[in-house]
GROMACS .gro file of C-alpha atoms in nm:
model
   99
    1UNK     CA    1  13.072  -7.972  -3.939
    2UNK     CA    2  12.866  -8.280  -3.841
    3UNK     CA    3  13.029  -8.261  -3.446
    4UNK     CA    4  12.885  -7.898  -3.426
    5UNK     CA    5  12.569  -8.026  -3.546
    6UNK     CA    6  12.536  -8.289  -3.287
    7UNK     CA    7  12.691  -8.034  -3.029
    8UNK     CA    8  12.402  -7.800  -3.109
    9UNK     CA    9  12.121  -8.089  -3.088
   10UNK     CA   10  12.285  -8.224  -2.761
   11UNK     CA   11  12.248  -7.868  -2.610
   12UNK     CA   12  11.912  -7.862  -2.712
   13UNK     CA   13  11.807  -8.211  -2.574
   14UNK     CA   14  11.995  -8.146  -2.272
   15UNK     CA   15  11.787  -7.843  -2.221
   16UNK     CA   16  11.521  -7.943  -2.262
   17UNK     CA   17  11.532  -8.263  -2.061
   18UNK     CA   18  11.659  -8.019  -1.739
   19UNK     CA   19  11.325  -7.791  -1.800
   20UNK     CA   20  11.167  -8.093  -1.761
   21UNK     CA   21  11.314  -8.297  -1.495
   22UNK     CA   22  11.321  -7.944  -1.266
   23UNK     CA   23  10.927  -7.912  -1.388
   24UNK     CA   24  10.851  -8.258  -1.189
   25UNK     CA   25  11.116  -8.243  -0.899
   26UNK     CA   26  10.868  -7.891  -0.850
   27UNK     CA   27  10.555  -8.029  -0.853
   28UNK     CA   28  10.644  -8.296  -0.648
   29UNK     CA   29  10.809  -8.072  -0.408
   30UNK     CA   30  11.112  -8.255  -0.451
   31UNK     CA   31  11.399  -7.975  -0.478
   32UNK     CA   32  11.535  -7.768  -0.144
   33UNK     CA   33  11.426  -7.392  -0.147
   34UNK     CA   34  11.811  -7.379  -0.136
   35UNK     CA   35  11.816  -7.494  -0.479
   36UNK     CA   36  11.977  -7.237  -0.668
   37UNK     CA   37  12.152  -7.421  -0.997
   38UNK     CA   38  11.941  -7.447  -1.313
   39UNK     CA   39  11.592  -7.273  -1.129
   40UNK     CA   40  11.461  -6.994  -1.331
   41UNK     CA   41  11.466  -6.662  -1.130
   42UNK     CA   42  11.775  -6.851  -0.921
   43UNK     CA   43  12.145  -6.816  -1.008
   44UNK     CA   44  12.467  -6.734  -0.852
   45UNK     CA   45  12.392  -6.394  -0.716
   46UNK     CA   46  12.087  -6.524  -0.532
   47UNK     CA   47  12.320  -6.792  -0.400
   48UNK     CA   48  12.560  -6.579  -0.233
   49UNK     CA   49  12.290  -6.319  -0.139
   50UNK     CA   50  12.155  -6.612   0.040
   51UNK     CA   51  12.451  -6.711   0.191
   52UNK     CA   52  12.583  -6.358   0.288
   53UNK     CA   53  12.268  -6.335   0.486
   54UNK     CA   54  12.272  -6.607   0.612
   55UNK     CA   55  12.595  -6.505   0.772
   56UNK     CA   56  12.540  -6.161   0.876
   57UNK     CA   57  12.175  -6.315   1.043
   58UNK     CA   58  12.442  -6.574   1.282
   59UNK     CA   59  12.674  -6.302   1.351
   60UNK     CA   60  12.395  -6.038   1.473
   61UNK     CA   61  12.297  -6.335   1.734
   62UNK     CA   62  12.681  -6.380   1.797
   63UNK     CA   63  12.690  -6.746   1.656
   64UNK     CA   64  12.988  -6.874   1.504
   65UNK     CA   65  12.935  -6.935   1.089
   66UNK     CA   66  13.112  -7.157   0.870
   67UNK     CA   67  13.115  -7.182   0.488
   68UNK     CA   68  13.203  -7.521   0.295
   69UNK     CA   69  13.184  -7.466  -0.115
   70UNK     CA   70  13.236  -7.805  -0.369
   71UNK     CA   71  13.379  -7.756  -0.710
   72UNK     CA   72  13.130  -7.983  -0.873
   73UNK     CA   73  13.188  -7.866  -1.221
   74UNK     CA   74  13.310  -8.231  -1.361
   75UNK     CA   75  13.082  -8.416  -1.117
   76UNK     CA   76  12.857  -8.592  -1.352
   77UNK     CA   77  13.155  -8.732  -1.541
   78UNK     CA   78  13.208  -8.990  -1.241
   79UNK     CA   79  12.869  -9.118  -1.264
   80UNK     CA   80  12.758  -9.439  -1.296
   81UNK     CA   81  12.452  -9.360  -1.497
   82UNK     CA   82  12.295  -9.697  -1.428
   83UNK     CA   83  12.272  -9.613  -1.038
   84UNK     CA   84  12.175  -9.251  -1.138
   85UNK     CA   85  11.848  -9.402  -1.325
   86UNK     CA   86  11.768  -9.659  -1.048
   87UNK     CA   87  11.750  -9.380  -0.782
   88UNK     CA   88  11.573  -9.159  -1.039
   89UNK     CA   89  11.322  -9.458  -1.085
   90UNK     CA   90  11.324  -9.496  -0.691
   91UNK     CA   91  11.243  -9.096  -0.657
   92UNK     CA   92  10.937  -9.181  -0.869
   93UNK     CA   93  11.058  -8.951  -1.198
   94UNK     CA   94  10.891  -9.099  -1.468
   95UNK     CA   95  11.050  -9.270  -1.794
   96UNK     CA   96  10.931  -9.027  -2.027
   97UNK     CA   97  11.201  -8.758  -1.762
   98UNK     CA   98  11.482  -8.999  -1.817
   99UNK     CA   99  11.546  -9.043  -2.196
   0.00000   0.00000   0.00000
């Protein structure tokens, strides 16, 4: 029982802690308007509306489009959290972001 507990709480802080980090990377204008990944109103579907588009816009003016997609799923396992917070500290995100 206890690891579901902690599970649970982790969720929570982790939530919370990406509500806030997004908050400031938006007032500061920090984030792309192609942003799609944890952005309320933004998901998947606007993503590939986006992109399809996008595509259909180059091929009306007969330009040549090319799609490259990442799997980035396990990405933040690789890490090094220590050069994460330095460029979060050089991007001006405040401690009280980081916990």
């Amino acid at each position: 029982r206890p690891i579901s507990i902690q599970s649970v709480f982790s969720k929570v802080l982790e939530s919370l802690m990406c509500e806030k980090l997004v908050s400031f990377l938006q007032r500061n204008n920090s984030l792309s308007p192609q942003q799609h990944g944890f952005i309320k109103s933004k998901s998947t579907t606007t993503a590939m509306f986006q992109f399809i588009n996008s595509v259909l816009t180059s091929l009306d003016k007969k330009m040549v489009s090319i799609g490259i997609f990442f799997d980035l799923s396990k990405a933040f396992d690789c890490v090094v959290h220590e050069v994460l917070l330095g460029k979060l500290e050089r991007y001006g995100v405040p401690d009280v972001v980081q916990v």
